[in-house]
Amino acid sequence: MQITSDRIRSLAEPLQIGPVRVPNRVFMAPLSGISDRPFREIASRGGAGLVVSEMVAGERLVERNREASMRAERAGEGPHVVQLAGREAWWMGEGARAATDAGADIIDINMGCPAKKVTNGYSGSALMRDLDHATRLIGAT
């Protein structure tokens, strides 16, 4: 794929995700252990239209775990996006409600993390082995 000035200009166009308007198409992906609130604020100030929190276990948000709540804090000017990780539909749903009650505009479900400590808990990319279960998590969230 050739990168052209038209492709680069298209990154500056706004994007609508449901009711949420994202000011541009430059996204900062969540990175566990890296994308803390200060990092996300820097990315937002640097021009990212959407920054995503580190993954947070849904049940930890429900329990009002201090560390989980800090990971999910708003950062920057754009939409507030919280990434949830988990395997239990009920906890994911309740975690999504806790996040939106705290101001999250978008809930992202982690289905890509390959780390063994995540996949051994049947979360992250392990969810791709059971699409029916992944669909249930999406529905609950």
GROMACS .gro file of N, CA and C in nm:
model
  423
    1MET      N    1   0.084  -0.116   0.000
    1MET     CA    2   0.000   0.000   0.000
    1MET      C    3   0.089   0.124   0.000
    2GLN      N    4   0.061   0.212  -0.091
    2GLN     CA    5   0.137   0.335  -0.101
    2GLN      C    6   0.073   0.442  -0.013
    3ILE      N    7   0.155   0.510   0.063
    3ILE     CA    8   0.104   0.618   0.147
    3ILE      C    9   0.108   0.745   0.064
    4THR      N   10  -0.008   0.805   0.049
    4THR     CA   11  -0.020   0.928  -0.030
    4THR      C   12  -0.063   1.042   0.061
    5SER      N   13  -0.051   1.163   0.008
    5SER     CA   14  -0.094   1.279   0.087
    5SER      C   15  -0.244   1.273   0.113
    6ASP      N   16  -0.321   1.213   0.021
    6ASP     CA   17  -0.465   1.198   0.045
    6ASP      C   18  -0.491   1.106   0.163
    7ARG      N   19  -0.416   0.997   0.174
    7ARG     CA   20  -0.432   0.905   0.287
    7ARG      C   21  -0.396   0.975   0.418
    8ILE      N   22  -0.291   1.052   0.415
    8ILE     CA   23  -0.250   1.124   0.535
    8ILE      C   24  -0.356   1.227   0.573
    9ARG      N   25  -0.408   1.301   0.475
    9ARG     CA   26  -0.514   1.399   0.502
    9ARG      C   27  -0.637   1.332   0.560
   10SER      N   28  -0.667   1.210   0.515
   10SER     CA   29  -0.787   1.142   0.564
   10SER      C   30  -0.777   1.112   0.714
   11LEU      N   31  -0.655   1.103   0.767
   11LEU     CA   32  -0.639   1.080   0.911
   11LEU      C   33  -0.688   1.199   0.993
   12ALA      N   34  -0.691   1.316   0.932
   12ALA     CA   35  -0.736   1.436   1.003
   12ALA      C   36  -0.888   1.449   1.004
   13GLU      N   37  -0.958   1.365   0.928
   13GLU     CA   38  -1.104   1.374   0.923
   13GLU      C   39  -1.166   1.317   1.050
   14PRO      N   40  -1.274   1.379   1.097
   14PRO     CA   41  -1.343   1.324   1.214
   14PRO      C   42  -1.405   1.189   1.184
   15LEU      N   43  -1.435   1.117   1.290
   15LEU     CA   44  -1.495   0.984   1.279
   15LEU      C   45  -1.608   0.975   1.381
   16GLN      N   46  -1.719   0.916   1.341
   16GLN     CA   47  -1.832   0.897   1.431
   16GLN      C   48  -1.837   0.751   1.474
   17ILE      N   49  -1.834   0.725   1.605
   17ILE     CA   50  -1.849   0.590   1.660
   17ILE      C   51  -1.975   0.594   1.745
   18GLY      N   52  -2.085   0.543   1.690
   18GLY     CA   53  -2.213   0.555   1.759
   18GLY      C   54  -2.241   0.703   1.782
   19PRO      N   55  -2.273   0.742   1.905
   19PRO     CA   56  -2.301   0.883   1.932
   19PRO      C   57  -2.175   0.967   1.959
   20VAL      N   58  -2.059   0.903   1.956
   20VAL     CA   59  -1.934   0.970   1.994
   20VAL      C   60  -1.860   1.021   1.869
   21ARG      N   61  -1.827   1.149   1.871
   21ARG     CA   62  -1.750   1.208   1.761
   21ARG      C   63  -1.603   1.210   1.801
   22VAL      N   64  -1.521   1.147   1.719
   22VAL     CA   65  -1.376   1.145   1.741
   22VAL      C   66  -1.318   1.252   1.648
   23PRO      N   67  -1.237   1.344   1.700
   23PRO     CA   68  -1.191   1.457   1.618
   23PRO      C   69  -1.102   1.421   1.500
   24ASN      N   70  -1.033   1.307   1.507
   24ASN     CA   71  -0.952   1.263   1.393
   24ASN      C   72  -0.936   1.111   1.401
   25ARG      N   73  -0.866   1.053   1.307
   25ARG     CA   74  -0.855   0.907   1.298
   25ARG      C   75  -0.720   0.855   1.347
   26VAL      N   76  -0.654   0.930   1.431
   26VAL     CA   77  -0.528   0.887   1.490
   26VAL      C   78  -0.560   0.833   1.629
   27PHE      N   79  -0.543   0.702   1.645
   27PHE     CA   80  -0.577   0.636   1.772
   27PHE      C   81  -0.449   0.590   1.841
   28MET      N   82  -0.449   0.598   1.974
   28MET     CA   83  -0.341   0.541   2.053
   28MET      C   84  -0.394   0.412   2.113
   29ALA      N   85  -0.334   0.302   2.074
   29ALA     CA   86  -0.378   0.171   2.122
   29ALA      C   87  -0.343   0.154   2.270
   30PRO      N   88  -0.422   0.075   2.341
   30PRO     CA   89  -0.390   0.049   2.481
   30PRO      C   90  -0.268  -0.042   2.493
   31LEU      N   91  -0.181  -0.009   2.587
   31LEU     CA   92  -0.061  -0.089   2.611
   31LEU      C   93  -0.048  -0.108   2.762
   32SER      N   94  -0.070  -0.229   2.808
   32SER     CA   95  -0.065  -0.256   2.951
   32SER      C   96   0.073  -0.221   3.007
   33GLY      N   97   0.072  -0.146   3.115
   33GLY     CA   98   0.197  -0.106   3.178
   33GLY      C   99   0.262   0.016   3.115
   34ILE      N  100   0.204   0.067   3.008
   34ILE     CA  101   0.263   0.182   2.939
   34ILE      C  102   0.162   0.297   2.927
   35SER      N  103   0.041   0.267   2.885
   35SER     CA  104  -0.055   0.375   2.855
   35SER      C  105  -0.131   0.420   2.979
   36ASP      N  106  -0.055   0.465   3.079
   36ASP     CA  107  -0.117   0.521   3.198
   36ASP      C  108  -0.171   0.661   3.164
   37ARG      N  109  -0.238   0.723   3.260
   37ARG     CA  110  -0.302   0.851   3.233
   37ARG      C  111  -0.204   0.958   3.183
   38PRO      N  112  -0.087   0.977   3.245
   38PRO     CA  113   0.006   1.078   3.191
   38PRO      C  114   0.048   1.049   3.046
   39PHE      N  115   0.072   0.923   3.013
   39PHE     CA  116   0.109   0.887   2.877
   39PHE      C  117  -0.004   0.920   2.780
   40ARG      N  118  -0.128   0.887   2.820
   40ARG     CA  119  -0.244   0.915   2.734
   40ARG      C  120  -0.263   1.065   2.716
   41GLU      N  121  -0.238   1.143   2.823
   41GLU     CA  122  -0.250   1.289   2.811
   41GLU      C  123  -0.149   1.344   2.712
   42ILE      N  124  -0.028   1.292   2.714
   42ILE     CA  125   0.075   1.335   2.619
   42ILE      C  126   0.033   1.299   2.477
   43ALA      N  127  -0.018   1.177   2.458
   43ALA     CA  128  -0.063   1.135   2.324
   43ALA      C  129  -0.178   1.223   2.276
   44SER      N  130  -0.268   1.256   2.365
   44SER     CA  131  -0.381   1.342   2.328
   44SER      C  132  -0.332   1.481   2.290
   45ARG      N  133  -0.243   1.538   2.370
   45ARG     CA  134  -0.187   1.670   2.338
   45ARG      C  135  -0.107   1.666   2.208
   46GLY      N  136  -0.048   1.550   2.179
   46GLY     CA  137   0.029   1.534   2.057
   46GLY      C  138  -0.055   1.514   1.932
   47GLY      N  139  -0.187   1.504   1.950
   47GLY     CA  140  -0.275   1.497   1.834
   47GLY      C  141  -0.359   1.372   1.820
   48ALA      N  142  -0.341   1.273   1.906
   48ALA     CA  143  -0.424   1.153   1.895
   48ALA      C  144  -0.570   1.190   1.924
   49GLY      N  145  -0.658   1.153   1.835
   49GLY     CA  146  -0.800   1.183   1.853
   49GLY      C  147  -0.868   1.090   1.951
   50LEU      N  148  -0.809   0.973   1.971
   50LEU     CA  149  -0.867   0.873   2.061
   50LEU      C  150  -0.753   0.804   2.134
   51VAL      N  151  -0.759   0.806   2.265
   51VAL     CA  152  -0.661   0.733   2.346
   51VAL      C  153  -0.739   0.635   2.433
   52VAL      N  154  -0.683   0.516   2.451
   52VAL     CA  155  -0.753   0.408   2.521
   52VAL      C  156  -0.676   0.373   2.648
   53SER      N  157  -0.750   0.352   2.757
   53SER     CA  158  -0.688   0.317   2.885
   53SER      C  159  -0.615   0.184   2.875
   54GLU      N  160  -0.530   0.160   2.973
   54GLU     CA  161  -0.474   0.025   2.989
   54GLU      C  162  -0.592  -0.069   3.015
   55MET      N  163  -0.572  -0.197   2.989
   55MET     CA  164  -0.682  -0.290   3.017
   55MET      C  165  -0.710  -0.295   3.167
   56VAL      N  166  -0.838  -0.302   3.198
   56VAL     CA  167  -0.884  -0.305   3.336
   56VAL      C  168  -0.982  -0.421   3.348
   57ALA      N  169  -0.967  -0.501   3.451
   57ALA     CA  170  -1.062  -0.610   3.475
   57ALA      C  171  -1.195  -0.550   3.517
   58GLY      N  172  -1.302  -0.593   3.452
   58GLY     CA  173  -1.435  -0.542   3.482
   58GLY      C  174  -1.471  -0.556   3.629
   59GLU      N  175  -1.439  -0.670   3.688
   59GLU     CA  176  -1.474  -0.691   3.829
   59GLU      C  177  -1.398  -0.595   3.920
   60ARG      N  178  -1.277  -0.557   3.883
   60ARG     CA  179  -1.201  -0.463   3.966
   60ARG      C  180  -1.264  -0.324   3.966
   61LEU      N  181  -1.322  -0.284   3.852
   61LEU     CA  182  -1.392  -0.156   3.849
   61LEU      C  183  -1.515  -0.160   3.938
   62VAL      N  184  -1.588  -0.271   3.932
   62VAL     CA  185  -1.708  -0.286   4.014
   62VAL      C  186  -1.672  -0.280   4.162
   63GLU      N  187  -1.561  -0.343   4.197
   63GLU     CA  188  -1.515  -0.345   4.336
   63GLU      C  189  -1.455  -0.212   4.379
   64ARG      N  190  -1.445  -0.117   4.284
   64ARG     CA  191  -1.385   0.015   4.309
   64ARG      C  192  -1.240   0.004   4.354
   65ASN      N  193  -1.171  -0.092   4.294
   65ASN     CA  194  -1.029  -0.110   4.321
   65ASN      C  195  -0.955   0.017   4.281
   66ARG      N  196  -0.874   0.069   4.370
   66ARG     CA  197  -0.806   0.198   4.346
   66ARG      C  198  -0.718   0.195   4.221
   67GLU      N  199  -0.638   0.091   4.207
   67GLU     CA  200  -0.548   0.082   4.091
   67GLU      C  201  -0.627   0.073   3.961
   68ALA      N  202  -0.733  -0.007   3.960
   68ALA     CA  203  -0.816  -0.020   3.840
   68ALA      C  204  -0.882   0.113   3.806
   69SER      N  205  -0.931   0.181   3.907
   69SER     CA  206  -0.995   0.311   3.884
   69SER      C  207  -0.896   0.412   3.827
   70MET      N  208  -0.772   0.408   3.875
   70MET     CA  209  -0.669   0.499   3.823
   70MET      C  210  -0.638   0.467   3.677
   71ARG      N  211  -0.634   0.339   3.642
   71ARG     CA  212  -0.608   0.301   3.502
   71ARG      C  213  -0.717   0.351   3.409
   72ALA      N  214  -0.839   0.359   3.461
   72ALA     CA  215  -0.954   0.395   3.378
   72ALA      C  216  -0.986   0.544   3.378
   73GLU      N  217  -0.906   0.626   3.445
   73GLU     CA  218  -0.934   0.769   3.453
   73GLU      C  219  -0.929   0.835   3.316
   74ARG      N  220  -1.011   0.939   3.301
   74ARG     CA  221  -1.010   1.018   3.178
   74ARG      C  222  -0.872   1.081   3.159
   75ALA      N  223  -0.831   1.089   3.032
   75ALA     CA  224  -0.704   1.154   2.999
   75ALA      C  225  -0.720   1.227   2.866
   76GLY      N  226  -0.683   1.351   2.863
   76GLY     CA  227  -0.685   1.425   2.738
   76GLY      C  228  -0.821   1.484   2.706
   77GLU      N  229  -0.830   1.537   2.585
   77GLU     CA  230  -0.947   1.613   2.542
   77GLU      C  231  -1.053   1.530   2.471
   78GLY      N  232  -1.015   1.422   2.406
   78GLY     CA  233  -1.108   1.346   2.324
   78GLY      C  234  -1.201   1.257   2.404
   79PRO      N  235  -1.267   1.166   2.337
   79PRO     CA  236  -1.357   1.074   2.405
   79PRO      C  237  -1.283   0.992   2.511
   80HIS      N  238  -1.355   0.956   2.615
   80HIS     CA  239  -1.299   0.875   2.724
   80HIS      C  240  -1.325   0.728   2.691
   81VAL      N  241  -1.218   0.653   2.666
   81VAL     CA  242  -1.229   0.512   2.626
   81VAL      C  243  -1.163   0.425   2.732
   82VAL      N  244  -1.238   0.326   2.781
   82VAL     CA  245  -1.186   0.232   2.880
   82VAL      C  246  -1.184   0.093   2.817
   83GLN      N  247  -1.069   0.027   2.827
   83GLN     CA  248  -1.059  -0.110   2.777
   83GLN      C  249  -1.082  -0.208   2.892
   84LEU      N  250  -1.181  -0.295   2.875
   84LEU     CA  251  -1.211  -0.398   2.975
   84LEU      C  252  -1.153  -0.531   2.932
   85ALA      N  253  -1.107  -0.606   3.031
   85ALA     CA  254  -1.059  -0.742   3.008
   85ALA      C  255  -1.133  -0.833   3.104
   86GLY      N  256  -1.165  -0.950   3.058
   86GLY     CA  257  -1.233  -1.046   3.146
   86GLY      C  258  -1.289  -1.162   3.068
   87ARG      N  259  -1.344  -1.257   3.142
   87ARG     CA  260  -1.401  -1.375   3.076
   87ARG      C  261  -1.545  -1.401   3.119
   88GLU      N  262  -1.589  -1.336   3.227
   88GLU     CA  263  -1.723  -1.358   3.278
   88GLU      C  264  -1.816  -1.247   3.229
   89ALA      N  265  -1.921  -1.286   3.160
   89ALA     CA  266  -2.012  -1.189   3.100
   89ALA      C  267  -2.071  -1.094   3.205
   90TRP      N  268  -2.110  -1.147   3.320
   90TRP     CA  269  -2.172  -1.062   3.421
   90TRP      C  270  -2.075  -0.954   3.467
   91TRP      N  271  -1.950  -0.993   3.498
   91TRP     CA  272  -1.851  -0.896   3.543
   91TRP      C  273  -1.819  -0.794   3.435
   92MET      N  274  -1.813  -0.839   3.311
   92MET     CA  275  -1.784  -0.746   3.202
   92MET      C  276  -1.898  -0.644   3.188
   93GLY      N  277  -2.021  -0.690   3.197
   93GLY     CA  278  -2.135  -0.599   3.189
   93GLY      C  279  -2.136  -0.499   3.303
   94GLU      N  280  -2.113  -0.549   3.424
   94GLU     CA  281  -2.111  -0.460   3.540
   94GLU      C  282  -1.991  -0.364   3.533
   95GLY      N  283  -1.878  -0.415   3.484
   95GLY     CA  284  -1.761  -0.328   3.468
   95GLY      C  285  -1.787  -0.217   3.367
   96ALA      N  286  -1.856  -0.252   3.258
   96ALA     CA  287  -1.891  -0.151   3.157
   96ALA      C  288  -1.984  -0.046   3.217
   97ARG      N  289  -2.080  -0.090   3.298
   97ARG     CA  290  -2.170   0.006   3.363
   97ARG      C  291  -2.092   0.098   3.459
   98ALA      N  292  -2.001   0.038   3.535
   98ALA     CA  293  -1.920   0.119   3.628
   98ALA      C  294  -1.836   0.221   3.551
   99ALA      N  295  -1.779   0.178   3.439
   99ALA     CA  296  -1.696   0.269   3.359
   99ALA      C  297  -1.780   0.382   3.299
  100THR      N  298  -1.897   0.349   3.245
  100THR     CA  299  -1.981   0.454   3.186
  100THR      C  300  -2.037   0.545   3.295
  101ASP      N  301  -2.069   0.489   3.411
  101ASP     CA  302  -2.114   0.574   3.523
  101ASP      C  303  -2.004   0.672   3.564
  102ALA      N  304  -1.879   0.633   3.545
  102ALA     CA  305  -1.765   0.719   3.579
  102ALA      C  306  -1.727   0.812   3.463
  103GLY      N  307  -1.803   0.806   3.353
  103GLY     CA  308  -1.781   0.900   3.243
  103GLY      C  309  -1.726   0.844   3.114
  104ALA      N  310  -1.704   0.713   3.105
  104ALA     CA  311  -1.652   0.655   2.981
  104ALA      C  312  -1.752   0.673   2.867
  105ASP      N  313  -1.702   0.715   2.752
  105ASP     CA  314  -1.785   0.731   2.633
  105ASP      C  315  -1.789   0.603   2.550
  106ILE      N  316  -1.680   0.528   2.553
  106ILE     CA  317  -1.667   0.406   2.472
  106ILE      C  318  -1.605   0.298   2.559
  107ILE      N  319  -1.655   0.176   2.546
  107ILE     CA  320  -1.596   0.059   2.612
  107ILE      C  321  -1.532  -0.026   2.503
  108ASP      N  322  -1.406  -0.056   2.521
  108ASP     CA  323  -1.330  -0.143   2.430
  108ASP      C  324  -1.307  -0.275   2.503
  109ILE      N  325  -1.337  -0.385   2.437
  109ILE     CA  326  -1.316  -0.517   2.498
  109ILE      C  327  -1.183  -0.572   2.449
  110ASN      N  328  -1.095  -0.609   2.542
  110ASN     CA  329  -0.965  -0.663   2.505
  110ASN      C  330  -0.983  -0.806   2.454
  111MET      N  331  -0.960  -0.824   2.326
  111MET     CA  332  -0.963  -0.957   2.265
  111MET      C  333  -0.836  -0.981   2.186
  112GLY      N  334  -0.730  -0.905   2.219
  112GLY     CA  335  -0.608  -0.917   2.142
  112GLY      C  336  -0.481  -0.941   2.221
  113CYS      N  337  -0.485  -0.923   2.353
  113CYS     CA  338  -0.363  -0.937   2.432
  113CYS      C  339  -0.316  -1.083   2.432
  114PRO      N  340  -0.192  -1.108   2.388
  114PRO     CA  341  -0.141  -1.245   2.384
  114PRO      C  342  -0.065  -1.287   2.509
  115ALA      N  343  -0.051  -1.197   2.607
  115ALA     CA  344   0.028  -1.229   2.727
  115ALA      C  345  -0.028  -1.352   2.798
  116LYS      N  346   0.061  -1.441   2.837
  116LYS     CA  347   0.017  -1.566   2.901
  116LYS      C  348  -0.064  -1.542   3.026
  117LYS      N  349  -0.027  -1.442   3.107
  117LYS     CA  350  -0.103  -1.419   3.230
  117LYS      C  351  -0.246  -1.374   3.200
  118VAL      N  352  -0.270  -1.322   3.081
  118VAL     CA  353  -0.405  -1.283   3.040
  118VAL      C  354  -0.476  -1.400   2.973
  119THR      N  355  -0.408  -1.466   2.879
  119THR     CA  356  -0.474  -1.575   2.807
  119THR      C  357  -0.495  -1.698   2.894
  120ASN      N  358  -0.409  -1.719   2.994
  120ASN     CA  359  -0.431  -1.832   3.085
  120ASN      C  360  -0.558  -1.813   3.167
  121GLY      N  361  -0.600  -1.689   3.183
  121GLY     CA  362  -0.725  -1.659   3.252
  121GLY      C  363  -0.843  -1.654   3.157
  122TYR      N  364  -0.822  -1.702   3.035
  122TYR     CA  365  -0.925  -1.707   2.931
  122TYR      C  366  -0.978  -1.568   2.897
  123SER      N  367  -0.885  -1.473   2.891
  123SER     CA  368  -0.916  -1.336   2.850
  123SER      C  369  -0.827  -1.300   2.732
  124GLY      N  370  -0.836  -1.176   2.687
  124GLY     CA  371  -0.752  -1.130   2.578
  124GLY      C  372  -0.771  -1.212   2.452
  125SER      N  373  -0.661  -1.247   2.386
  125SER     CA  374  -0.671  -1.320   2.259
  125SER      C  375  -0.725  -1.461   2.275
  126ALA      N  376  -0.726  -1.514   2.398
  126ALA     CA  377  -0.784  -1.647   2.420
  126ALA      C  378  -0.933  -1.648   2.386
  127LEU      N  379  -0.999  -1.534   2.392
  127LEU     CA  380  -1.141  -1.527   2.359
  127LEU      C  381  -1.167  -1.563   2.213
  128MET      N  382  -1.067  -1.548   2.129
  128MET     CA  383  -1.085  -1.578   1.987
  128MET      C  384  -1.095  -1.727   1.959
  129ARG      N  385  -1.065  -1.809   2.059
  129ARG     CA  386  -1.081  -1.954   2.043
  129ARG      C  387  -1.225  -1.998   2.061
  130ASP      N  388  -1.308  -1.911   2.119
  130ASP     CA  389  -1.449  -1.945   2.143
  130ASP      C  390  -1.533  -1.823   2.106
  131LEU      N  391  -1.568  -1.815   1.979
  131LEU     CA  392  -1.639  -1.697   1.930
  131LEU      C  393  -1.778  -1.683   1.991
  132ASP      N  394  -1.842  -1.795   2.025
  132ASP     CA  395  -1.973  -1.787   2.091
  132ASP      C  396  -1.959  -1.717   2.226
  133HIS      N  397  -1.856  -1.753   2.300
  133HIS     CA  398  -1.834  -1.689   2.430
  133HIS      C  399  -1.799  -1.541   2.411
  134ALA      N  400  -1.715  -1.512   2.312
  134ALA     CA  401  -1.680  -1.372   2.284
  134ALA      C  402  -1.806  -1.292   2.251
  135THR      N  403  -1.896  -1.351   2.175
  135THR     CA  404  -2.022  -1.285   2.141
  135THR      C  405  -2.105  -1.258   2.265
  136ARG      N  406  -2.107  -1.352   2.360
  136ARG     CA  407  -2.179  -1.330   2.486
  136ARG      C  408  -2.119  -1.214   2.564
  137LEU      N  409  -1.986  -1.204   2.565
  137LEU     CA  410  -1.922  -1.092   2.635
  137LEU      C  411  -1.959  -0.959   2.571
  138ILE      N  412  -1.959  -0.957   2.439
  138ILE     CA  413  -1.997  -0.835   2.368
  138ILE      C  414  -2.139  -0.796   2.404
  139GLY      N  415  -2.228  -0.893   2.403
  139GLY     CA  416  -2.368  -0.866   2.437
  139GLY      C  417  -2.386  -0.815   2.578
  140ALA      N  418  -2.310  -0.868   2.671
  140ALA     CA  419  -2.321  -0.827   2.811
  140ALA      C  420  -2.262  -0.689   2.834
  141THR      N  421  -2.166  -0.654   2.752
  141THR     CA  422  -2.095  -0.528   2.770
  141THR      C  423  -2.166  -0.416   2.698
   0.00000   0.00000   0.00000
